[in-house]
PDB file of N, CA, C and O in Angstrom:
ATOM      1  N   UNK A   1      18.435  65.136 122.595  1.00 84.00           N
ATOM      2  CA  UNK A   1      18.114  64.911 121.543  1.00 84.00           C
ATOM      3  C   UNK A   1      18.035  65.944 120.806  1.00 84.00           C
ATOM      4  O   UNK A   1      19.031  65.867 119.654  1.00 84.00           O
ATOM      5  N   UNK A   2      17.564  66.771 121.517  1.00 86.00           N
ATOM      6  CA  UNK A   2      17.672  67.902 119.879  1.00 86.00           C
ATOM      7  C   UNK A   2      19.211  69.155 120.173  1.00 86.00           C
ATOM      8  O   UNK A   2      19.281  68.998 119.282  1.00 86.00           O
ATOM      9  N   UNK A   3      19.694  68.667 121.579  1.00 89.00           N
ATOM     10  CA  UNK A   3      21.016  69.530 121.506  1.00 89.00           C
ATOM     11  C   UNK A   3      22.065  68.803 120.637  1.00 89.00           C
ATOM     12  O   UNK A   3      22.600  69.080 119.725  1.00 89.00           O
ATOM     13  N   UNK A   4      22.068  67.272 120.674  1.00 91.00           N
ATOM     14  CA  UNK A   4      22.948  66.736 119.678  1.00 91.00           C
ATOM     15  C   UNK A   4      22.364  67.149 118.819  1.00 91.00           C
ATOM     16  O   UNK A   4      23.794  67.021 117.447  1.00 91.00           O
ATOM     17  N   UNK A   5      21.304  67.045 117.942  1.00 92.00           N
ATOM     18  CA  UNK A   5      21.649  67.575 116.030  1.00 92.00           C
ATOM     19  C   UNK A   5      21.555  68.531 116.150  1.00 92.00           C
ATOM     20  O   UNK A   5      22.518  69.067 115.032  1.00 92.00           O
ATOM     21  N   UNK A   6      21.220  69.608 117.165  1.00 92.00           N
ATOM     22  CA  UNK A   6      21.853  70.892 116.862  1.00 92.00           C
ATOM     23  C   UNK A   6      23.038  71.571 116.844  1.00 92.00           C
ATOM     24  O   UNK A   6      23.828  72.153 116.106  1.00 92.00           O
ATOM     25  N   UNK A   7      23.881  70.353 117.762  1.00 92.00           N
ATOM     26  CA  UNK A   7      25.168  70.576 117.668  1.00 92.00           C
ATOM     27  C   UNK A   7      25.951  69.923 116.766  1.00 92.00           C
ATOM     28  O   UNK A   7      26.987  70.472 115.848  1.00 92.00           O
ATOM     29  N   UNK A   8      25.165  69.057 115.696  1.00 93.00           N
ATOM     30  CA  UNK A   8      25.742  68.422 114.773  1.00 93.00           C
ATOM     31  C   UNK A   8      25.409  68.985 113.382  1.00 93.00           C
ATOM     32  O   UNK A   8      26.429  69.407 112.195  1.00 93.00           O
ATOM     33  N   UNK A   9      24.323  70.236 113.374  1.00 94.00           N
ATOM     34  CA  UNK A   9      24.392  70.985 112.486  1.00 94.00           C
ATOM     35  C   UNK A   9      25.279  72.261 112.332  1.00 94.00           C
ATOM     36  O   UNK A   9      25.906  72.743 111.334  1.00 94.00           O
ATOM     37  N   UNK A  10      25.490  72.342 113.810  1.00 94.00           N
ATOM     38  CA  UNK A  10      26.136  73.523 113.842  1.00 94.00           C
ATOM     39  C   UNK A  10      28.018  73.415 113.900  1.00 94.00           C
ATOM     40  O   UNK A  10      28.838  73.995 112.579  1.00 94.00           O
ATOM     41  N   UNK A  11      28.106  71.784 113.887  1.00 94.00           N
ATOM     42  CA  UNK A  11      29.474  71.692 113.280  1.00 94.00           C
ATOM     43  C   UNK A  11      29.444  71.305 112.057  1.00 94.00           C
ATOM     44  O   UNK A  11      30.930  71.897 111.433  1.00 94.00           O
ATOM     45  N   UNK A  12      28.831  70.799 111.212  1.00 93.00           N
ATOM     46  CA  UNK A  12      28.812  70.683 109.789  1.00 93.00           C
ATOM     47  C   UNK A  12      28.767  72.052 109.159  1.00 93.00           C
ATOM     48  O   UNK A  12      29.784  72.563 108.272  1.00 93.00           O
ATOM     49  N   UNK A  13      27.923  73.318 110.029  1.00 93.00           N
ATOM     50  CA  UNK A  13      27.773  74.349 109.462  1.00 93.00           C
ATOM     51  C   UNK A  13      29.682  75.077 109.558  1.00 93.00           C
ATOM     52  O   UNK A  13      30.200  75.683 108.250  1.00 93.00           O
ATOM     53  N   UNK A  14      30.239  75.235 110.600  1.00 92.00           N
ATOM     54  CA  UNK A  14      31.670  75.540 110.702  1.00 92.00           C
ATOM     55  C   UNK A  14      32.524  74.391 110.075  1.00 92.00           C
ATOM     56  O   UNK A  14      33.203  75.430 108.945  1.00 92.00           O
ATOM     57  N   UNK A  15      32.414  73.117 109.380  1.00 92.00           N
ATOM     58  CA  UNK A  15      33.023  72.711 108.625  1.00 92.00           C
ATOM     59  C   UNK A  15      33.434  73.268 107.484  1.00 92.00           C
ATOM     60  O   UNK A  15      34.223  73.477 106.420  1.00 92.00           O
ATOM     61  N   UNK A  16      31.534  73.758 106.818  1.00 90.00           N
ATOM     62  CA  UNK A  16      31.151  73.536 106.046  1.00 90.00           C
ATOM     63  C   UNK A  16      32.119  75.214 105.165  1.00 90.00           C
ATOM     64  O   UNK A  16      32.382  75.557 104.195  1.00 90.00           O
ATOM     65  N   UNK A  17      32.060  75.638 106.416  1.00 88.00           N
ATOM     66  CA  UNK A  17      32.392  77.391 106.202  1.00 88.00           C
ATOM     67  C   UNK A  17      34.277  77.603 105.964  1.00 88.00           C
ATOM     68  O   UNK A  17      34.539  77.976 104.701  1.00 88.00           O
ATOM     69  N   UNK A  18      34.692  76.499 106.828  1.00 86.00           N
ATOM     70  CA  UNK A  18      36.143  76.471 106.547  1.00 86.00           C
ATOM     71  C   UNK A  18      36.475  75.875 105.606  1.00 86.00           C
ATOM     72  O   UNK A  18      37.489  76.213 104.608  1.00 86.00           O
ATOM     73  N   UNK A  19      35.735  74.868 104.926  1.00 85.00           N
ATOM     74  CA  UNK A  19      35.893  73.992 103.965  1.00 85.00           C
ATOM     75  C   UNK A  19      35.793  75.053 102.602  1.00 85.00           C
ATOM     76  O   UNK A  19      36.842  75.592 101.300  1.00 85.00           O
ATOM     77  N   UNK A  20      34.747  76.166 102.500  1.00 82.00           N
ATOM     78  CA  UNK A  20      34.539  77.262 101.013  1.00 82.00           C
ATOM     79  C   UNK A  20      35.938  78.265 101.426  1.00 82.00           C
ATOM     80  O   UNK A  20      36.280  78.708 100.426  1.00 82.00           O
ATOM     81  N   UNK A  21      36.031  78.351 102.568  1.00 80.00           N
ATOM     82  CA  UNK A  21      37.282  79.685 102.803  1.00 80.00           C
ATOM     83  C   UNK A  21      38.625  78.920 102.040  1.00 80.00           C
ATOM     84  O   UNK A  21      39.215  79.540 101.519  1.00 80.00           O
ATOM     85  N   UNK A  22      38.902  77.441 102.950  1.00 77.00           N
ATOM     86  CA  UNK A  22      40.257  77.234 102.281  1.00 77.00           C
ATOM     87  C   UNK A  22      40.051  77.017 100.572  1.00 77.00           C
ATOM     88  O   UNK A  22      41.317  76.910 100.067  1.00 77.00           O
ATOM     89  N   UNK A  23      39.118  75.962  99.872  1.00 79.00           N
ATOM     90  CA  UNK A  23      39.060  75.920  98.593  1.00 79.00           C
ATOM     91  C   UNK A  23      39.238  77.382  97.859  1.00 79.00           C
ATOM     92  O   UNK A  23      39.950  77.718  96.900  1.00 79.00           O
ATOM     93  N   UNK A  24      38.411  78.533  98.218  1.00 76.00           N
ATOM     94  CA  UNK A  24      38.298  80.018  97.959  1.00 76.00           C
ATOM     95  C   UNK A  24      39.734  80.609  98.230  1.00 76.00           C
ATOM     96  O   UNK A  24      39.892  81.528  97.674  1.00 76.00           O
ATOM     97  N   UNK A  25      40.257  80.530  98.750  1.00 72.00           N
ATOM     98  CA  UNK A  25      41.621  81.296  98.754  1.00 72.00           C
ATOM     99  C   UNK A  25      42.802  81.185  97.832  1.00 72.00           C
ATOM    100  O   UNK A  25      42.561  80.122  97.517  1.00 72.00           O
ATOM    101  N   UNK A  26      42.915  82.383  97.658  1.00 71.00           N
ATOM    102  CA  UNK A  26      43.615  82.768  95.959  1.00 71.00           C
ATOM    103  C   UNK A  26      45.225  82.293  96.127  1.00 71.00           C
ATOM    104  O   UNK A  26      45.893  82.585  97.519  1.00 71.00           O
ATOM    105  N   UNK A  27      45.484  81.539  95.502  1.00 73.00           N
ATOM    106  CA  UNK A  27      46.934  81.459  95.013  1.00 73.00           C
ATOM    107  C   UNK A  27      47.766  82.805  94.845  1.00 73.00           C
ATOM    108  O   UNK A  27      47.284  83.041  93.692  1.00 73.00           O
ATOM    109  N   UNK A  28      48.798  82.822  95.510  1.00 72.00           N
ATOM    110  CA  UNK A  28      50.096  83.945  95.337  1.00 72.00           C
ATOM    111  C   UNK A  28      50.596  83.488  93.788  1.00 72.00           C
ATOM    112  O   UNK A  28      51.299  82.621  93.981  1.00 72.00           O
ATOM    113  N   UNK A  29      50.763  84.793  93.059  1.00 76.00           N
ATOM    114  CA  UNK A  29      51.342  84.709  91.570  1.00 76.00           C
ATOM    115  C   UNK A  29      53.014  84.123  92.218  1.00 76.00           C
ATOM    116  O   UNK A  29      53.620  85.271  93.117  1.00 76.00           O
ATOM    117  N   UNK A  30      54.060  83.729  91.168  1.00 76.00           N
ATOM    118  CA  UNK A  30      55.518  83.978  91.852  1.00 76.00           C
ATOM    119  C   UNK A  30      55.774  84.841  91.252  1.00 76.00           C
ATOM    120  O   UNK A  30      55.165  85.624  90.174  1.00 76.00           O
ATOM    121  N   UNK A  31      56.406  85.940  92.215  1.00 76.00           N
ATOM    122  CA  UNK A  31      57.192  86.835  91.740  1.00 76.00           C
ATOM    123  C   UNK A  31      58.545  87.195  91.493  1.00 76.00           C
ATOM    124  O   UNK A  31      58.982  86.141  92.404  1.00 76.00           O
ATOM    125  N   UNK A  32      59.447  87.386  90.814  1.00 81.00           N
ATOM    126  CA  UNK A  32      60.261  87.452  90.154  1.00 81.00           C
ATOM    127  C   UNK A  32      61.842  88.197  91.359  1.00 81.00           C
ATOM    128  O   UNK A  32      60.951  89.353  91.352  1.00 81.00           O
ATOM    129  N   UNK A  33      62.452  87.685  91.433  1.00 79.00           N
ATOM    130  CA  UNK A  33      63.658  88.378  92.548  1.00 79.00           C
ATOM    131  C   UNK A  33      63.518  88.417  93.970  1.00 79.00           C
ATOM    132  O   UNK A  33      63.960  88.972  94.714  1.00 79.00           O
ATOM    133  N   UNK A  34      62.489  87.661  94.079  1.00 77.00           N
ATOM    134  CA  UNK A  34      62.010  87.569  95.895  1.00 77.00           C
ATOM    135  C   UNK A  34      63.099  86.576  96.449  1.00 77.00           C
ATOM    136  O   UNK A  34      63.344  85.041  95.697  1.00 77.00           O
ATOM    137  N   UNK A  35      63.467  86.247  97.339  1.00 73.00           N
ATOM    138  CA  UNK A  35      64.252  85.609  97.795  1.00 73.00           C
ATOM    139  C   UNK A  35      62.999  84.603  99.038  1.00 73.00           C
ATOM    140  O   UNK A  35      62.316  85.401  99.780  1.00 73.00           O
ATOM    141  N   UNK A  36      63.103  83.642  98.969  1.00 72.00           N
ATOM    142  CA  UNK A  36      62.110  82.487  99.687  1.00 72.00           C
ATOM    143  C   UNK A  36      62.853  82.434 101.397  1.00 72.00           C
ATOM    144  O   UNK A  36      64.344  81.699 101.349  1.00 72.00           O
ATOM    145  N   UNK A  37      62.046  82.845 102.394  1.00 73.00           N
ATOM    146  CA  UNK A  37      62.543  82.587 103.244  1.00 73.00           C
ATOM    147  C   UNK A  37      63.062  81.198 103.963  1.00 73.00           C
ATOM    148  O   UNK A  37      63.541  81.218 104.957  1.00 73.00           O
ATOM    149  N   UNK A  38      62.249  80.218 103.273  1.00 73.00           N
ATOM    150  CA  UNK A  38      62.210  79.184 104.019  1.00 73.00           C
ATOM    151  C   UNK A  38      63.207  78.319 102.965  1.00 73.00           C
ATOM    152  O   UNK A  38      62.952  76.935 103.337  1.00 73.00           O
ATOM    153  N   UNK A  39      63.582  78.613 102.130  1.00 72.00           N
ATOM    154  CA  UNK A  39      64.714  77.963 101.378  1.00 72.00           C
ATOM    155  C   UNK A  39      65.681  77.575 102.268  1.00 72.00           C
ATOM    156  O   UNK A  39      65.969  78.102 103.137  1.00 72.00           O
ATOM    157  N   UNK A  40      66.196  76.556 101.816  1.00 69.00           N
ATOM    158  CA  UNK A  40      67.526  76.288 102.316  1.00 69.00           C
ATOM    159  C   UNK A  40      68.715  77.310 102.499  1.00 69.00           C
ATOM    160  O   UNK A  40      68.949  78.347 101.094  1.00 69.00           O
ATOM    161  N   UNK A  41      69.742  76.969 103.326  1.00 72.00           N
ATOM    162  CA  UNK A  41      70.748  78.086 103.381  1.00 72.00           C
ATOM    163  C   UNK A  41      71.805  77.778 103.813  1.00 72.00           C
ATOM    164  O   UNK A  41      72.162  76.745 104.178  1.00 72.00           O
ATOM    165  N   UNK A  42      72.540  78.691 102.907  1.00 73.00           N
ATOM    166  CA  UNK A  42      74.168  78.469 102.894  1.00 73.00           C
ATOM    167  C   UNK A  42      74.692  79.261 103.665  1.00 73.00           C
ATOM    168  O   UNK A  42      74.650  80.489 103.640  1.00 73.00           O
ATOM    169  N   UNK A  43      76.067  78.588 104.489  1.00 70.00           N
ATOM    170  CA  UNK A  43      76.786  79.652 105.148  1.00 70.00           C
ATOM    171  C   UNK A  43      77.500  80.743 103.987  1.00 70.00           C
ATOM    172  O   UNK A  43      78.138  80.404 102.937  1.00 70.00           O
ATOM    173  N   UNK A  44      77.556  81.899 104.616  1.00 71.00           N
ATOM    174  CA  UNK A  44      78.579  83.025 104.057  1.00 71.00           C
ATOM    175  C   UNK A  44      80.106  82.566 103.847  1.00 71.00           C
ATOM    176  O   UNK A  44      80.509  82.795 103.023  1.00 71.00           O
ATOM    177  N   UNK A  45      80.414  82.275 104.709  1.00 68.00           N
ATOM    178  CA  UNK A  45      81.776  81.679 104.810  1.00 68.00           C
ATOM    179  C   UNK A  45      82.364  80.405 105.502  1.00 68.00           C
ATOM    180  O   UNK A  45      81.261  79.869 105.893  1.00 68.00           O
ATOM    181  N   UNK A  46      83.128  79.856 105.038  1.00 70.00           N
ATOM    182  CA  UNK A  46      83.712  78.858 105.131  1.00 70.00           C
ATOM    183  C   UNK A  46      84.361  78.518 106.835  1.00 70.00           C
ATOM    184  O   UNK A  46      84.591  77.422 107.197  1.00 70.00           O
ATOM    185  N   UNK A  47      84.879  79.484 107.379  1.00 69.00           N
ATOM    186  CA  UNK A  47      85.370  79.834 108.625  1.00 69.00           C
ATOM    187  C   UNK A  47      84.047  79.607 109.748  1.00 69.00           C
ATOM    188  O   UNK A  47      83.208  80.408 110.146  1.00 69.00           O
ATOM    189  N   UNK A  48      84.682  78.449 110.589  1.00 69.00           N
ATOM    190  CA  UNK A  48      83.575  78.426 111.692  1.00 69.00           C
ATOM    191  C   UNK A  48      83.845  78.772 112.817  1.00 69.00           C
ATOM    192  O   UNK A  48      85.411  79.393 113.366  1.00 69.00           O
ATOM    193  N   UNK A  49      82.925  79.163 113.819  1.00 72.00           N
ATOM    194  CA  UNK A  49      83.694  80.403 114.907  1.00 72.00           C
ATOM    195  C   UNK A  49      83.530  79.490 116.227  1.00 72.00           C
ATOM    196  O   UNK A  49      83.192  78.260 116.248  1.00 72.00           O
ATOM    197  N   UNK A  50      84.065  79.926 117.274  1.00 72.00           N
ATOM    198  CA  UNK A  50      84.813  78.902 118.536  1.00 72.00           C
ATOM    199  C   UNK A  50      83.680  78.831 119.267  1.00 72.00           C
ATOM    200  O   UNK A  50      83.115  79.849 119.626  1.00 72.00           O
ATOM    201  N   UNK A  51      83.033  77.569 119.733  1.00 78.00           N
ATOM    202  CA  UNK A  51      81.937  77.417 119.991  1.00 78.00           C
ATOM    203  C   UNK A  51      82.084  76.831 121.501  1.00 78.00           C
ATOM    204  O   UNK A  51      81.441  76.125 121.966  1.00 78.00           O
ATOM    205  N   UNK A  52      83.759  76.445 122.385  1.00 82.00           N
ATOM    206  CA  UNK A  52      83.755  75.895 122.834  1.00 82.00           C
ATOM    207  C   UNK A  52      83.424  76.416 124.277  1.00 82.00           C
ATOM    208  O   UNK A  52      83.271  77.432 124.201  1.00 82.00           O
ATOM    209  N   UNK A  53      83.204  75.854 124.998  1.00 83.00           N
ATOM    210  CA  UNK A  53      82.199  75.961 126.499  1.00 83.00           C
ATOM    211  C   UNK A  53      82.956  77.324 127.436  1.00 83.00           C
ATOM    212  O   UNK A  53      82.607  78.003 127.765  1.00 83.00           O
ATOM    213  N   UNK A  54      84.196  76.806 126.891  1.00 84.00           N
ATOM    214  CA  UNK A  54      85.216  78.361 127.724  1.00 84.00           C
ATOM    215  C   UNK A  54      84.467  79.420 127.074  1.00 84.00           C
ATOM    216  O   UNK A  54      84.682  80.639 127.494  1.00 84.00           O
ATOM    217  N   UNK A  55      85.165  79.601 125.823  1.00 84.00           N
ATOM    218  CA  UNK A  55      84.810  80.632 124.528  1.00 84.00           C
ATOM    219  C   UNK A  55      83.312  81.420 124.938  1.00 84.00           C
ATOM    220  O   UNK A  55      82.920  82.437 125.206  1.00 84.00           O
ATOM    221  N   UNK A  56      82.584  80.243 124.983  1.00 82.00           N
ATOM    222  CA  UNK A  56      80.585  80.623 125.317  1.00 82.00           C
ATOM    223  C   UNK A  56      80.700  81.418 127.013  1.00 82.00           C
ATOM    224  O   UNK A  56      79.908  82.405 126.779  1.00 82.00           O
ATOM    225  N   UNK A  57      81.589  80.597 128.036  1.00 84.00           N
ATOM    226  CA  UNK A  57      81.503  81.188 129.054  1.00 84.00           C
ATOM    227  C   UNK A  57      82.127  82.740 129.116  1.00 84.00           C
ATOM    228  O   UNK A  57      81.539  83.560 129.831  1.00 84.00           O
ATOM    229  N   UNK A  58      83.162  83.089 128.311  1.00 85.00           N
ATOM    230  CA  UNK A  58      83.762  83.932 128.459  1.00 85.00           C
ATOM    231  C   UNK A  58      83.105  85.285 127.607  1.00 85.00           C
ATOM    232  O   UNK A  58      83.232  86.282 128.094  1.00 85.00           O
ATOM    233  N   UNK A  59      82.257  84.705 127.004  1.00 83.00           N
ATOM    234  CA  UNK A  59      81.674  85.966 125.697  1.00 83.00           C
ATOM    235  C   UNK A  59      80.316  86.256 126.984  1.00 83.00           C
ATOM    236  O   UNK A  59      79.982  87.372 127.115  1.00 83.00           O
ATOM    237  N   UNK A  60      79.860  85.423 127.572  1.00 81.00           N
ATOM    238  CA  UNK A  60      78.717  85.448 128.314  1.00 81.00           C
ATOM    239  C   UNK A  60      79.057  86.531 129.612  1.00 81.00           C
ATOM    240  O   UNK A  60      78.672  87.795 130.136  1.00 81.00           O
ATOM    241  N   UNK A  61      80.151  86.366 130.341  1.00 80.00           N
ATOM    242  CA  UNK A  61      81.193  87.137 131.198  1.00 80.00           C
ATOM    243  C   UNK A  61      81.134  88.160 130.759  1.00 80.00           C
ATOM    244  O   UNK A  61      81.300  89.133 131.653  1.00 80.00           O
ATOM    245  N   UNK A  62      81.610  88.377 129.782  1.00 84.00           N
ATOM    246  CA  UNK A  62      82.408  89.939 129.498  1.00 84.00           C
ATOM    247  C   UNK A  62      81.346  90.241 128.444  1.00 84.00           C
ATOM    248  O   UNK A  62      81.172  91.789 128.443  1.00 84.00           O
ATOM    249  N   UNK A  63      80.353  90.121 128.827  1.00 82.00           N
ATOM    250  CA  UNK A  63      78.997  91.079 127.773  1.00 82.00           C
ATOM    251  C   UNK A  63      78.233  91.799 128.905  1.00 82.00           C
ATOM    252  O   UNK A  63      78.030  92.000 129.823  1.00 82.00           O
ATOM    253  N   UNK A  64      77.779  93.479 128.740  1.00 79.00           N
ATOM    254  CA  UNK A  64      77.105  94.017 129.415  1.00 79.00           C
ATOM    255  C   UNK A  64      75.677  93.839 129.767  1.00 79.00           C
ATOM    256  O   UNK A  64      75.200  94.108 131.139  1.00 79.00           O
ATOM    257  N   UNK A  65      75.066  92.843 129.709  1.00 78.00           N
ATOM    258  CA  UNK A  65      73.751  92.662 129.811  1.00 78.00           C
ATOM    259  C   UNK A  65      73.900  91.645 131.104  1.00 78.00           C
ATOM    260  O   UNK A  65      72.823  92.090 131.720  1.00 78.00           O
ATOM    261  N   UNK A  66      74.944  90.753 131.212  1.00 76.00           N
ATOM    262  CA  UNK A  66      75.296  89.900 132.104  1.00 76.00           C
ATOM    263  C   UNK A  66      75.286  90.690 133.151  1.00 76.00           C
ATOM    264  O   UNK A  66      74.991  90.105 134.182  1.00 76.00           O
ATOM    265  N   UNK A  67      76.526  91.534 132.743  1.00 73.00           N
ATOM    266  CA  UNK A  67      76.397  92.499 134.185  1.00 73.00           C
ATOM    267  C   UNK A  67      75.538  93.146 134.529  1.00 73.00           C
ATOM    268  O   UNK A  67      75.394  93.490 135.769  1.00 73.00           O
ATOM    269  N   UNK A  68      74.412  93.664 133.952  1.00 72.00           N
ATOM    270  CA  UNK A  68      73.419  94.296 134.343  1.00 72.00           C
ATOM    271  C   UNK A  68      72.621  93.550 134.977  1.00 72.00           C
ATOM    272  O   UNK A  68      71.543  93.977 136.016  1.00 72.00           O
ATOM    273  N   UNK A  69      72.467  92.207 134.651  1.00 74.00           N
ATOM    274  CA  UNK A  69      71.436  91.540 135.456  1.00 74.00           C
ATOM    275  C   UNK A  69      71.871  91.034 136.638  1.00 74.00           C
ATOM    276  O   UNK A  69      71.442  90.512 137.675  1.00 74.00           O
ATOM    277  N   UNK A  70      73.493  91.098 136.319  1.00 68.00           N
ATOM    278  CA  UNK A  70      74.253  90.417 137.718  1.00 68.00           C
ATOM    279  C   UNK A  70      74.175  91.534 138.652  1.00 68.00           C
ATOM    280  O   UNK A  70      74.103  91.335 139.874  1.00 68.00           O
ATOM    281  N   UNK A  71      74.063  92.550 138.633  1.00 67.00           N
ATOM    282  CA  UNK A  71      73.817  93.949 139.482  1.00 67.00           C
ATOM    283  C   UNK A  71      72.926  94.817 139.289  1.00 67.00           C
ATOM    284  O   UNK A  71      73.046  95.864 138.314  1.00 67.00           O
ATOM    285  N   UNK A  72      71.476  94.529 139.411  1.00 64.00           N
ATOM    286  CA  UNK A  72      70.143  95.082 139.337  1.00 64.00           C
ATOM    287  C   UNK A  72      70.250  96.562 140.166  1.00 64.00           C
ATOM    288  O   UNK A  72      69.620  97.507 139.520  1.00 64.00           O
ATOM    289  N   UNK A  73      70.669  96.435 140.655  1.00 66.00           N
ATOM    290  CA  UNK A  73      70.931  97.457 142.012  1.00 66.00           C
ATOM    291  C   UNK A  73      71.502  98.835 141.211  1.00 66.00           C
ATOM    292  O   UNK A  73      71.253 100.208 141.532  1.00 66.00           O
ATOM    293  N   UNK A  74      72.650  98.761 140.323  1.00 65.00           N
ATOM    294  CA  UNK A  74      73.365  99.760 139.254  1.00 65.00           C
ATOM    295  C   UNK A  74      72.488  99.985 137.983  1.00 65.00           C
ATOM    296  O   UNK A  74      73.014 100.566 137.300  1.00 65.00           O
ATOM    297  N   UNK A  75      71.832  99.712 137.829  1.00 64.00           N
ATOM    298  CA  UNK A  75      70.600  99.710 136.501  1.00 64.00           C
ATOM    299  C   UNK A  75      70.156 101.007 136.719  1.00 64.00           C
ATOM    300  O   UNK A  75      69.091 101.418 137.802  1.00 64.00           O
ATOM    301  N   UNK A  76      69.820 102.028 135.955  1.00 70.00           N
ATOM    302  CA  UNK A  76      69.511 103.304 135.717  1.00 70.00           C
ATOM    303  C   UNK A  76      68.111 102.922 135.209  1.00 70.00           C
ATOM    304  O   UNK A  76      67.211 102.604 134.317  1.00 70.00           O
ATOM    305  N   UNK A  77      67.137 102.820 136.393  1.00 70.00           N
ATOM    306  CA  UNK A  77      65.345 103.112 136.386  1.00 70.00           C
ATOM    307  C   UNK A  77      64.521 104.179 135.967  1.00 70.00           C
ATOM    308  O   UNK A  77      63.932 104.208 136.145  1.00 70.00           O
ATOM    309  N   UNK A  78      65.321 105.393 135.875  1.00 77.00           N
ATOM    310  CA  UNK A  78      64.608 106.711 135.719  1.00 77.00           C
ATOM    311  C   UNK A  78      64.180 106.645 134.423  1.00 77.00           C
ATOM    312  O   UNK A  78      62.984 107.648 134.595  1.00 77.00           O
ATOM    313  N   UNK A  79      64.342 106.357 133.546  1.00 77.00           N
ATOM    314  CA  UNK A  79      63.543 106.426 131.768  1.00 77.00           C
ATOM    315  C   UNK A  79      62.466 105.079 131.517  1.00 77.00           C
ATOM    316  O   UNK A  79      62.043 105.194 130.752  1.00 77.00           O
ATOM    317  N   UNK A  80      62.125 104.141 132.708  1.00 72.00           N
ATOM    318  CA  UNK A  80      61.548 103.490 132.604  1.00 72.00           C
ATOM    319  C   UNK A  80      59.902 103.982 133.041  1.00 72.00           C
ATOM    320  O   UNK A  80      59.956 103.960 133.863  1.00 72.00           O
ATOM    321  N   UNK A  81      58.966 103.347 131.574  1.00 75.00           N
ATOM    322  CA  UNK A  81      57.739 103.592 132.200  1.00 75.00           C
ATOM    323  C   UNK A  81      56.944 102.370 132.052  1.00 75.00           C
ATOM    324  O   UNK A  81      57.277 101.774 131.543  1.00 75.00           O
ATOM    325  N   UNK A  82      55.497 102.623 133.263  1.00 66.00           N
ATOM    326  CA  UNK A  82      55.133 101.293 132.919  1.00 66.00           C
ATOM    327  C   UNK A  82      53.857 101.617 133.324  1.00 66.00           C
ATOM    328  O   UNK A  82      53.129 102.635 133.171  1.00 66.00           O
TER     329      UNK A  82
END
């Protein structure tokens, strides 16, 4: 019985502390000239990039990172710090 009452008191204290924090949280003023990163994003240009499977495969195969993963023995590990 005591544990239940003590648990309820601790829970009410936590809820009260969080509520006072949420209510007292300051509202930031609007700043002119700043960009909202969560605003709708519009494309820079109307030209679409080629995203066909062949094109993506060709870009993957010709990338240096892919070849480093494909041949791990030819990667220079002399400057790696652990």
